[in-house]
Amino acid sequence: MTAPLHEAHPAGPGRALPDTQQGMRRRNLARVMHAVSAEGPISRAAVASRIGLTRAAVSTLVDELIRSGLLEELGPERPGRVGRPGSALAVSGRGPAGIGAEVGVDHLAVCAVDLGGRTRSRAVRHGLNRGRSPRPVVEELTELIRRVVAEAEGEGLWPAGLAVAVPGLVARDARTVVRAPNLDWQDTDLGDLLPSGFPLTVDNEANFGALAELWLGDGTPRDFLHVSAEIGIGAAVVVDGGLLRGTRGFAGELGHVPVRPDGPECACGGRGCLEQYAGEEAVLRAAGLEPDEDRVGLLAGRAAEGDEDVRRALRDAGTALGVALTGAVNLLDPESVVLGGELSGLAPWLLPSLRDELARRTAGPACPVSVSRLGPEGPLLGAAHSVVRAVLDDPASVAERAA
Amino acid sequence: MTAPLHEAHPAGPGRALPDTQQGMRRRNLARVMHAVSAEGPISRAAVASRIGLTRAAVSTLVDELIRSGLLEELGPERPGRVGRPGSALAVSGRGPAGIGAEVGVDHLAVCAVDLGGRTRSRAVRHGLNRGRSPRPVVEELTELIRRVVAEAEGEGLWPAGLAVAVPGLVARDARTVVRAPNLDWQDTDLGDLLPSGFPLTVDNEANFGALAELWLGDGTPRDFLHVSAEIGIGAAVVVDGGLLRGTRGFAGELGHVPVRPDGPECACGGRGCLEQYAGEEAVLRAAGLEPDEDRVGLLAGRAAEGDEDVRRALRDAGTALGVALTGAVNLLDPESVVLGGELSGLAPWLLPSLRDELARRTAGPACPVSVSRLGPEGPLLGAAHSVVRAVLDDPASVAERAA
């Protein structure tokens, strides 16, 4: 089985590499990359003191990373600093780039992110994908990917990998969409349909959204539950800075946690699942509205206008979320819950009843619930950044490919 | 914060050790110990081929482990084998021992387990601990610990650590019982009350039960949910061979997952929690029985005799467990669910309705549910073995203390 590119290394950067002299060198290359990425521009001496290696050892590693095009030297530091002036290092703005792509129910999007985390190119195409077969959808996505890659290459970048977010369950092979009910896809190997030539990772949009929150969010803890939604309700469980994937890769199905055991039947085979109370279509139904292409926009617009039916429907959805999250918090004891994805646009009307319900069911202080700043951008950014993180975690593998 | 002794090393034996030459030596010592523990008696050559080091490197490591009293040489292998006869290695039967202890609601127990996993000494004291203050209970436990340690020392063993299982929530300091409602203890630092002189770890009994299942169970997967019960219902989440602990150390509170959001009030502040339907006292109440000292024994006895009220009460408890586990399985996607602890004694009457409910609520094949062979012994064995595993995971630290 190919390990997904974005799988967090359980014991820190590069730690999953073999425990030999060669492995140690690779891990130290990763430490240098992470130090420069987090703190750069930074001198060799500062890198050495940060990661606890000698200045000489760091210089050898830095030289190798510069030769591979992963780091660049910005020239002598500004005068006025104490000691001999050193040359400041930064991650390269012309090196490898992470290509992120997203198959949404009603849009396709692709972006390229450089090692410094800057989005360098971006393309979006709106249009309903629901019910279309995978091939034409992936052909359109491929067209966007080629456009974004060409633009990135024009700026001297080269694609280090492609990560694709989909609204469905993905097998642990990180290629096969097992079930995406809101696209009407199943058992689809996207590896056969997407452009080859660079490493590919396909994952659930909730997982990529959670990783984006972890890497790009504002003070996000390393243990949290990320709740997102398109039409369904998904969640991702982040434990100690890594995704909990589950045996088949299906962990995080918050939408099918029973809220009322005798409630309405659900497509999953269960009854009274959270999705029957807080999924976008359930909320539209409860508010007496027809499904629309822009479901969240419709609900948010009506709620902002003061439509009492919509507000009540969202309040009830928040209560149902509170019941399901009480169970999840009891099982997982996360540091916080973050509402992300499309759901974040409805947060003003969901949060009060959601928080009340959680507090009502908790003896001590309730688990804090916050709203992602990334919102619907999360999955696409998470996908692109997962490729960038993989480069930082094992720069040697990329250097070999670049050579 | 002191890392709990039994915390699984995330990237395999000894991997959490520092990434230096010295750290590499320590990790290789751990690899040798694990190889001998898993496969012994075994020759140096077989260890070398198993862990991928040269015979010479392994011999140096083995000599060090023999000097520290962690391995022993059994003398030349039996003739008839191919090649030059080697000396078979085994873990020492006279080296460090893990001392496990358990504070149960109605009993205290202590045991000593050697590096080979054999229980070498054991002491139990029956009597209700509910409502007694921690000091006299821990004094009685300490008396049992001294007796077991003396007996182990009489056989040439020495205590490498003490691990104590309690029926309550334990803080991540691995000393403080934050809340044990069924003992009526809270915010109790057991480190102040237990004998000093060796490393101490206190943990929830459900966690130790799950670790016992992981290490001693029959083909237990590395991702499972372990459900146990004394009076409350606890669970432990095992992910990739390690415990998911949660931010405060409180993960696994399956007993407070809402089953019916408008159900009876629960001491946790919630309503309709699983414990209100499947906790031992709820089941006794539903069966019209008075609480008894041996609650499980009473229920199992009546159910075996064919008491229809008791059987119905257990069937309903199984259904409620099925609802709560549907939620847990959707969130965690474990490979299996294992019923352990006292709950395993009631499995014949809980399992059919539990499995039905899980299957009814799952579109594909339902998550398999099995019953622990260790039963109520799990937590005590898990505690003792956690100390033994810590020795195998970092033999150098123990060798230093033994020296």
Tab-separated table of C-alpha atoms in Angstrom, chain B:
chain	number	residue	atom	x	y	z
B	1	MET	CA	4.834	16.069	32.246
B	2	THR	CA	5.996	12.531	32.851
B	3	ALA	CA	5.088	10.291	29.940
B	4	PRO	CA	3.064	7.313	31.152
B	5	LEU	CA	5.216	4.208	31.131
B	6	HIS	CA	2.787	2.276	29.011
B	7	GLU	CA	2.332	4.882	26.287
B	8	ALA	CA	2.947	3.029	23.049
B	9	HIS	CA	5.924	4.392	21.197
B	10	PRO	CA	4.259	5.876	18.131
B	11	ALA	CA	6.770	4.694	15.579
B	12	GLY	CA	7.585	1.313	17.109
B	13	PRO	CA	9.778	0.130	19.943
B	14	GLY	CA	12.102	2.763	21.299
B	15	ARG	CA	11.403	5.178	18.452
B	16	ALA	CA	10.633	8.065	20.804
B	17	LEU	CA	14.272	8.056	21.948
B	18	PRO	CA	16.592	10.840	20.774
B	19	ASP	CA	17.899	10.687	17.242
B	20	THR	CA	21.622	10.456	17.975
B	21	GLN	CA	24.202	7.654	17.872
B	22	GLN	CA	23.401	6.988	21.529
B	23	GLY	CA	19.674	6.982	20.754
B	24	MET	CA	20.267	4.550	17.903
B	25	ARG	CA	22.084	2.176	20.273
B	26	ARG	CA	19.165	2.364	22.689
B	27	ARG	CA	16.669	1.677	19.919
B	28	ASN	CA	18.695	-1.294	18.766
B	29	LEU	CA	18.815	-2.665	22.330
B	30	ALA	CA	15.006	-2.426	22.284
B	31	ARG	CA	14.841	-4.265	18.961
B	32	VAL	CA	16.929	-7.106	20.358
B	33	MET	CA	14.774	-7.336	23.502
B	34	HIS	CA	11.551	-7.385	21.465
B	35	ALA	CA	12.936	-10.015	19.104
B	36	VAL	CA	13.996	-12.303	21.943
B	37	SER	CA	10.751	-11.698	23.832
B	38	ALA	CA	8.619	-12.499	20.785
B	39	GLU	CA	10.653	-15.410	19.379
B	40	GLY	CA	12.896	-16.700	22.156
B	41	PRO	CA	14.606	-19.017	22.763
B	42	ILE	CA	16.459	-17.743	19.725
B	43	SER	CA	20.100	-17.630	18.597
B	44	ARG	CA	22.153	-14.443	18.092
B	45	ALA	CA	22.218	-15.185	14.360
B	46	ALA	CA	18.442	-15.458	14.198
B	47	VAL	CA	18.073	-12.162	16.097
B	48	ALA	CA	20.474	-10.524	13.632
B	49	SER	CA	18.553	-11.731	10.614
B	50	ARG	CA	15.223	-10.778	12.192
B	51	ILE	CA	16.157	-7.168	12.958
B	52	GLY	CA	18.509	-6.572	10.024
B	53	LEU	CA	21.761	-5.879	11.901
B	54	THR	CA	25.082	-7.686	11.563
B	55	ARG	CA	25.814	-10.654	13.801
B	56	ALA	CA	28.706	-8.698	15.379
B	57	ALA	CA	26.512	-5.693	16.195
B	58	VAL	CA	23.877	-7.964	17.715
B	59	SER	CA	26.482	-9.786	19.837
B	60	THR	CA	27.639	-6.500	21.375
B	61	LEU	CA	24.053	-5.552	22.180
B	62	VAL	CA	23.244	-9.009	23.547
B	63	ASP	CA	26.325	-8.984	25.800
B	64	GLU	CA	25.198	-5.675	27.249
B	65	LEU	CA	21.687	-7.011	27.880
B	66	ILE	CA	23.068	-10.154	29.544
B	67	ARG	CA	25.316	-8.066	31.806
B	68	SER	CA	22.269	-5.994	32.817
B	69	GLY	CA	20.331	-9.133	33.693
B	70	LEU	CA	17.670	-8.614	31.021
B	71	LEU	CA	18.607	-11.571	28.805
B	72	GLU	CA	19.984	-14.956	29.709
B	73	GLU	CA	21.837	-17.592	27.774
B	74	LEU	CA	20.253	-21.047	27.842
B	75	GLY	CA	23.446	-22.884	26.784
B	76	PRO	CA	24.229	-24.494	23.411
B	77	GLU	CA	21.315	-25.297	21.137
B	78	ARG	CA	20.297	-28.911	20.765
B	79	PRO	CA	22.387	-30.797	18.217
B	80	GLY	CA	20.829	-31.745	14.923
B	81	ARG	CA	20.520	-28.134	13.753
B	82	VAL	CA	22.418	-27.108	10.654
B	83	GLY	CA	25.645	-25.098	11.089
B	84	ARG	CA	27.794	-24.218	14.092
B	85	PRO	CA	25.785	-24.578	17.307
B	86	GLY	CA	24.811	-21.202	18.811
B	87	SER	CA	23.656	-20.445	22.307
B	88	ALA	CA	19.916	-19.786	22.622
B	89	LEU	CA	18.830	-16.522	24.221
B	90	ALA	CA	15.743	-15.884	26.337
B	91	VAL	CA	14.453	-12.967	28.379
B	92	SER	CA	15.548	-13.277	31.958
B	93	GLY	CA	13.284	-14.990	34.482
B	94	ARG	CA	15.224	-13.315	37.299
B	95	GLY	CA	15.365	-9.740	36.036
B	96	PRO	CA	12.947	-6.833	36.310
B	97	ALA	CA	9.266	-7.493	36.968
B	98	GLY	CA	6.181	-5.399	36.303
B	99	ILE	CA	3.977	-4.839	39.343
B	100	GLY	CA	0.316	-4.369	38.421
B	101	ALA	CA	-2.356	-3.306	40.888
B	102	GLU	CA	-6.089	-2.783	40.633
B	103	VAL	CA	-8.484	-0.772	42.753
B	104	GLY	CA	-11.884	-2.272	41.978
B	105	VAL	CA	-15.218	-1.186	43.404
B	106	ASP	CA	-15.348	-4.408	45.403
B	107	HIS	CA	-11.813	-5.776	45.406
B	108	LEU	CA	-8.105	-4.978	45.411
B	109	ALA	CA	-5.588	-7.034	43.443
B	110	VAL	CA	-1.848	-7.001	42.808
B	111	CYS	CA	0.399	-9.170	40.659
B	112	ALA	CA	4.005	-9.398	39.483
B	113	VAL	CA	4.758	-10.337	35.860
B	114	ASP	CA	8.266	-11.190	34.624
B	115	LEU	CA	9.853	-10.203	31.303
B	116	GLY	CA	8.601	-13.438	29.777
B	117	GLY	CA	5.027	-12.444	30.598
B	118	ARG	CA	4.563	-15.041	33.334
B	119	THR	CA	2.589	-14.039	36.443
B	120	ARG	CA	4.985	-14.881	39.288
B	121	SER	CA	3.061	-13.639	42.297
B	122	ARG	CA	-0.485	-12.518	43.021
B	123	ALA	CA	-2.627	-11.256	45.910
B	124	VAL	CA	-6.317	-10.344	46.084
B	125	ARG	CA	-8.490	-8.847	48.809
B	126	HIS	CA	-12.285	-8.768	48.508
B	127	GLY	CA	-14.416	-6.095	50.146
B	128	LEU	CA	-16.435	-3.067	49.068
B	129	ASN	CA	-14.332	0.063	48.478
B	130	ARG	CA	-17.199	2.278	47.424
B	131	GLY	CA	-17.513	5.368	49.582
B	132	ARG	CA	-14.302	4.673	51.546
B	133	SER	CA	-11.759	7.477	51.504
B	134	PRO	CA	-8.647	6.895	49.389
B	135	ARG	CA	-6.112	6.661	52.258
B	136	PRO	CA	-7.261	3.419	53.975
B	137	VAL	CA	-7.951	1.796	50.599
B	138	VAL	CA	-4.481	2.644	49.326
B	139	GLU	CA	-2.967	1.468	52.636
B	140	GLU	CA	-4.543	-1.952	52.088
B	141	LEU	CA	-3.375	-1.936	48.487
B	142	THR	CA	0.141	-1.014	49.611
B	143	GLU	CA	0.098	-3.983	52.003
B	144	LEU	CA	-0.725	-6.278	49.067
B	145	ILE	CA	1.951	-4.621	46.915
B	146	ARG	CA	4.590	-5.206	49.611
B	147	ARG	CA	3.562	-8.851	49.866
B	148	VAL	CA	3.745	-9.415	46.094
B	149	VAL	CA	7.039	-7.537	45.755
B	150	ALA	CA	8.575	-9.563	48.618
B	151	GLU	CA	7.486	-12.809	46.982
B	152	ALA	CA	8.867	-11.704	43.594
B	153	GLU	CA	12.154	-10.636	45.192
B	154	GLY	CA	12.337	-14.053	46.824
B	155	GLU	CA	12.477	-15.462	43.287
B	156	GLY	CA	15.272	-13.126	42.247
B	157	LEU	CA	13.082	-10.560	40.496
B	158	TRP	CA	13.104	-6.818	41.187
B	159	PRO	CA	10.229	-4.358	40.605
B	160	ALA	CA	10.823	-2.181	37.535
B	161	GLY	CA	7.671	-0.156	38.081
B	162	LEU	CA	4.168	-0.083	39.504
B	163	ALA	CA	1.048	0.475	37.401
B	164	VAL	CA	-2.330	0.938	39.076
B	165	ALA	CA	-5.725	0.510	37.388
B	166	VAL	CA	-8.608	2.541	38.816
B	167	PRO	CA	-12.307	2.733	37.825
B	168	GLY	CA	-12.282	6.432	37.001
B	169	LEU	CA	-10.825	9.270	34.980
B	170	VAL	CA	-7.094	9.799	35.418
B	171	ALA	CA	-5.295	13.032	34.502
B	172	ARG	CA	-2.484	12.969	31.940
B	173	ASP	CA	0.033	13.222	34.803
B	174	ALA	CA	-0.703	9.468	35.218
B	175	ARG	CA	-1.027	9.949	39.025
B	176	THR	CA	-4.186	11.908	39.759
B	177	VAL	CA	-7.635	10.318	39.873
B	178	VAL	CA	-9.764	13.226	38.698
B	179	ARG	CA	-13.120	11.527	39.179
B	180	ALA	CA	-14.054	7.984	40.178
B	181	PRO	CA	-17.811	8.241	40.828
B	182	ASN	CA	-18.151	4.594	41.758
B	183	LEU	CA	-15.558	4.935	44.502
B	184	ASP	CA	-16.664	8.489	45.322
B	185	TRP	CA	-13.099	9.764	44.870
B	186	GLN	CA	-12.082	12.949	43.154
B	187	ASP	CA	-8.869	14.890	42.569
B	188	THR	CA	-6.850	12.308	44.437
B	189	ASP	CA	-3.114	12.216	43.807
B	190	LEU	CA	-2.284	8.530	44.296
B	191	GLY	CA	1.409	9.331	43.878
B	192	ASP	CA	1.337	10.791	47.387
B	193	LEU	CA	-0.263	7.707	48.906
B	194	LEU	CA	1.403	4.782	47.120
B	195	PRO	CA	4.837	3.417	48.027
B	196	SER	CA	7.663	5.295	46.381
B	197	GLY	CA	10.911	3.740	45.130
B	198	PHE	CA	9.854	2.738	41.658
B	199	PRO	CA	8.213	4.471	38.686
B	200	LEU	CA	4.442	4.820	39.077
B	201	THR	CA	1.692	4.959	36.459
B	202	VAL	CA	-1.993	5.282	37.317
B	203	ASP	CA	-4.540	4.751	34.574
B	204	ASN	CA	-8.169	4.030	33.921
B	205	GLU	CA	-9.068	0.339	34.128
B	206	ALA	CA	-10.636	0.443	30.658
B	207	ASN	CA	-7.318	1.616	29.207
B	208	PHE	CA	-5.327	-1.145	30.909
B	209	GLY	CA	-7.994	-3.674	29.892
B	210	ALA	CA	-7.611	-2.609	26.272
B	211	LEU	CA	-3.813	-2.833	26.427
B	212	ALA	CA	-4.070	-6.342	27.876
B	213	GLU	CA	-6.336	-7.273	24.986
B	214	LEU	CA	-3.872	-5.761	22.508
B	215	TRP	CA	-0.838	-7.551	23.965
B	216	LEU	CA	-2.327	-10.811	25.231
B	217	GLY	CA	-5.510	-11.262	23.216
B	218	ASP	CA	-5.959	-13.798	20.480
B	219	GLY	CA	-5.272	-12.065	17.156
B	220	THR	CA	-6.474	-8.679	18.441
B	221	PRO	CA	-6.147	-6.086	15.671
B	222	ARG	CA	-4.154	-2.870	16.167
B	223	ASP	CA	-7.282	-0.720	15.728
B	224	PHE	CA	-10.179	-1.596	17.965
B	225	LEU	CA	-12.644	-0.301	20.487
B	226	HIS	CA	-12.568	-2.016	23.875
B	227	VAL	CA	-15.749	-1.760	25.914
B	228	SER	CA	-15.701	-2.685	29.572
B	229	ALA	CA	-17.756	-2.051	32.655
B	230	GLU	CA	-17.723	-2.208	36.386
B	231	ILE	CA	-20.664	-0.099	37.498
B	232	GLY	CA	-20.087	2.501	34.826
B	233	ILE	CA	-19.420	1.752	31.184
B	234	GLY	CA	-15.986	2.627	29.942
B	235	ALA	CA	-14.276	2.188	26.647
B	236	ALA	CA	-10.786	2.559	25.319
B	237	VAL	CA	-9.887	3.469	21.763
B	238	VAL	CA	-6.817	1.715	20.386
B	239	VAL	CA	-5.401	3.238	17.199
B	240	ASP	CA	-2.456	1.667	15.428
B	241	GLY	CA	-1.461	-0.224	18.564
B	242	GLY	CA	-1.567	2.773	20.909
B	243	LEU	CA	-4.204	4.260	23.204
B	244	LEU	CA	-6.057	7.350	22.103
B	245	ARG	CA	-6.016	9.299	25.368
B	246	GLY	CA	-7.617	12.635	24.553
B	247	THR	CA	-6.540	16.101	25.592
B	248	ARG	CA	-7.210	15.641	29.300
B	249	GLY	CA	-6.794	11.858	29.273
B	250	PHE	CA	-10.579	11.352	29.346
B	251	ALA	CA	-11.177	9.725	25.942
B	252	GLY	CA	-13.344	6.598	25.837
B	253	GLU	CA	-16.347	7.814	27.849
B	254	LEU	CA	-18.767	5.644	25.872
B	255	GLY	CA	-21.068	5.530	28.934
B	256	HIS	CA	-21.974	9.169	28.359
B	257	VAL	CA	-22.714	9.004	24.655
B	258	PRO	CA	-26.372	10.071	24.304
B	259	VAL	CA	-28.583	7.146	23.240
B	260	ARG	CA	-31.939	8.922	23.589
B	261	PRO	CA	-31.470	12.688	23.786
B	262	ASP	CA	-34.594	13.135	25.976
B	263	GLY	CA	-33.949	10.121	28.196
B	264	PRO	CA	-33.399	10.068	31.974
B	265	GLU	CA	-30.984	12.495	33.599
B	266	CYS	CA	-27.454	11.280	34.200
B	267	ALA	CA	-24.938	12.284	36.883
B	268	CYS	CA	-22.655	13.591	34.088
B	269	GLY	CA	-25.078	16.437	33.412
B	270	GLY	CA	-26.465	14.846	30.275
B	271	ARG	CA	-29.662	12.988	29.492
B	272	GLY	CA	-30.275	9.549	28.067
B	273	CYS	CA	-26.598	8.537	28.256
B	274	LEU	CA	-25.740	4.906	27.484
B	275	GLU	CA	-25.070	4.304	31.191
B	276	GLN	CA	-28.772	5.004	31.881
B	277	TYR	CA	-29.656	1.989	29.732
B	278	ALA	CA	-26.738	-0.410	29.920
B	279	GLY	CA	-24.904	0.391	33.151
B	280	GLU	CA	-25.081	-2.443	35.694
B	281	GLU	CA	-27.321	-0.472	38.055
B	282	ALA	CA	-29.674	0.522	35.239
B	283	VAL	CA	-29.940	-3.119	34.179
B	284	LEU	CA	-30.595	-4.273	37.749
B	285	ARG	CA	-33.296	-1.617	38.055
B	286	ALA	CA	-34.868	-2.604	34.730
B	287	ALA	CA	-34.906	-6.237	35.877
B	288	GLY	CA	-36.538	-5.284	39.191
B	289	LEU	CA	-33.525	-6.417	41.245
B	290	GLU	CA	-31.831	-4.743	44.211
B	291	PRO	CA	-28.174	-3.702	43.791
B	292	ASP	CA	-25.954	-6.436	45.150
B	293	GLU	CA	-22.242	-6.648	45.875
B	294	ASP	CA	-21.703	-9.061	42.979
B	295	ARG	CA	-23.852	-7.323	40.392
B	296	VAL	CA	-22.599	-9.149	37.325
B	297	GLY	CA	-22.704	-12.496	39.090
B	298	LEU	CA	-26.303	-11.859	40.111
B	299	LEU	CA	-27.383	-10.857	36.599
B	300	ALA	CA	-25.484	-13.663	34.879
B	301	GLY	CA	-26.861	-16.215	37.349
B	302	ARG	CA	-30.483	-15.120	36.884
B	303	ALA	CA	-30.101	-14.896	33.103
B	304	ALA	CA	-28.632	-18.405	32.985
B	305	GLU	CA	-31.571	-19.673	35.052
B	306	GLY	CA	-33.891	-18.256	32.395
B	307	ASP	CA	-35.262	-15.276	34.368
B	308	GLU	CA	-37.231	-13.504	31.624
B	309	ASP	CA	-37.103	-10.061	33.320
B	310	VAL	CA	-33.322	-10.200	33.544
B	311	ARG	CA	-32.981	-11.465	29.990
B	312	ARG	CA	-35.210	-8.687	28.671
B	313	ALA	CA	-33.256	-6.083	30.649
B	314	LEU	CA	-29.988	-7.395	29.174
B	315	ARG	CA	-31.463	-7.512	25.681
B	316	ASP	CA	-32.480	-3.856	25.989
B	317	ALA	CA	-29.018	-2.994	27.328
B	318	GLY	CA	-27.500	-4.725	24.287
B	319	THR	CA	-29.730	-2.650	21.998
B	320	ALA	CA	-28.630	0.577	23.710
B	321	LEU	CA	-24.994	-0.530	23.404
B	322	GLY	CA	-25.645	-1.146	19.704
B	323	VAL	CA	-26.918	2.414	19.202
B	324	ALA	CA	-23.954	3.984	21.019
B	325	LEU	CA	-21.484	1.711	19.236
B	326	THR	CA	-22.991	2.606	15.842
B	327	GLY	CA	-21.968	6.181	16.550
B	328	ALA	CA	-18.532	5.154	17.771
B	329	VAL	CA	-17.922	2.892	14.766
B	330	ASN	CA	-18.954	5.672	12.374
B	331	LEU	CA	-16.527	8.064	14.027
B	332	LEU	CA	-13.573	5.715	14.485
B	333	ASP	CA	-13.912	2.967	11.859
B	334	PRO	CA	-12.236	0.364	14.107
B	335	GLU	CA	-11.419	-3.124	12.875
B	336	SER	CA	-13.461	-4.653	15.683
B	337	VAL	CA	-15.212	-4.052	18.984
B	338	VAL	CA	-14.168	-6.179	21.977
B	339	LEU	CA	-16.314	-6.582	25.083
B	340	GLY	CA	-14.056	-6.987	28.077
B	341	GLY	CA	-13.925	-6.507	31.834
B	342	GLU	CA	-16.943	-7.481	33.919
B	343	LEU	CA	-19.123	-6.927	30.849
B	344	SER	CA	-17.723	-10.050	29.215
B	345	GLY	CA	-19.563	-12.182	31.778
B	346	LEU	CA	-22.876	-10.874	30.447
B	347	ALA	CA	-21.951	-11.188	26.789
B	348	PRO	CA	-24.164	-14.229	26.021
B	349	TRP	CA	-27.275	-12.139	26.756
B	350	LEU	CA	-26.047	-8.770	25.487
B	351	LEU	CA	-24.456	-9.783	22.225
B	352	PRO	CA	-27.419	-10.907	20.078
B	353	SER	CA	-29.358	-7.624	20.392
B	354	LEU	CA	-26.134	-5.584	20.267
B	355	ARG	CA	-25.060	-7.216	17.011
B	356	ASP	CA	-28.582	-6.926	15.540
B	357	GLU	CA	-28.688	-3.224	16.282
B	358	LEU	CA	-25.251	-2.581	14.771
B	359	ALA	CA	-26.126	-4.593	11.637
B	360	ARG	CA	-29.544	-2.900	11.290
B	361	ARG	CA	-27.828	0.501	11.268
B	362	THR	CA	-25.034	-0.361	8.833
B	363	ALA	CA	-25.430	-0.543	5.063
B	364	GLY	CA	-22.410	-2.798	4.416
B	365	PRO	CA	-20.993	-5.528	6.646
B	366	ALA	CA	-21.230	-4.467	10.316
B	367	CYS	CA	-18.158	-4.077	12.501
B	368	PRO	CA	-17.424	-7.437	14.180
B	369	VAL	CA	-17.973	-7.649	17.953
B	370	SER	CA	-16.111	-10.217	20.037
B	371	VAL	CA	-15.690	-11.083	23.698
B	372	SER	CA	-12.374	-10.857	25.536
B	373	ARG	CA	-10.881	-14.092	26.826
B	374	LEU	CA	-9.209	-12.138	29.616
B	375	GLY	CA	-12.499	-10.916	31.078
B	376	PRO	CA	-12.239	-9.251	34.496
B	377	GLU	CA	-8.492	-10.092	34.650
B	378	GLY	CA	-7.738	-7.657	31.813
B	379	PRO	CA	-7.073	-4.431	33.740
B	380	LEU	CA	-4.729	-6.055	36.293
B	381	LEU	CA	-2.779	-7.914	33.610
B	382	GLY	CA	-2.680	-4.820	31.402
B	383	ALA	CA	-1.213	-2.810	34.274
B	384	ALA	CA	1.559	-5.318	35.034
B	385	HIS	CA	2.361	-5.903	31.362
B	386	SER	CA	2.555	-2.146	30.707
B	387	VAL	CA	5.594	-2.066	33.000
B	388	VAL	CA	7.122	-5.058	31.230
B	389	ARG	CA	6.529	-3.445	27.814
B	390	ALA	CA	8.235	-0.268	28.993
B	391	VAL	CA	11.310	-2.369	29.828
B	392	LEU	CA	11.269	-4.027	26.393
B	393	ASP	CA	10.791	-0.609	24.748
B	394	ASP	CA	13.822	0.947	26.444
B	395	PRO	CA	15.976	-1.684	28.136
B	396	ALA	CA	18.864	0.776	28.511
B	397	SER	CA	16.944	2.891	31.034
B	398	VAL	CA	16.325	-0.170	33.190
B	399	ALA	CA	19.890	-1.406	32.807
B	400	GLU	CA	21.088	1.956	34.124
B	401	ARG	CA	18.841	1.642	37.167
B	402	ALA	CA	19.865	-1.964	37.756
B	403	ALA	CA	23.563	-1.047	37.591
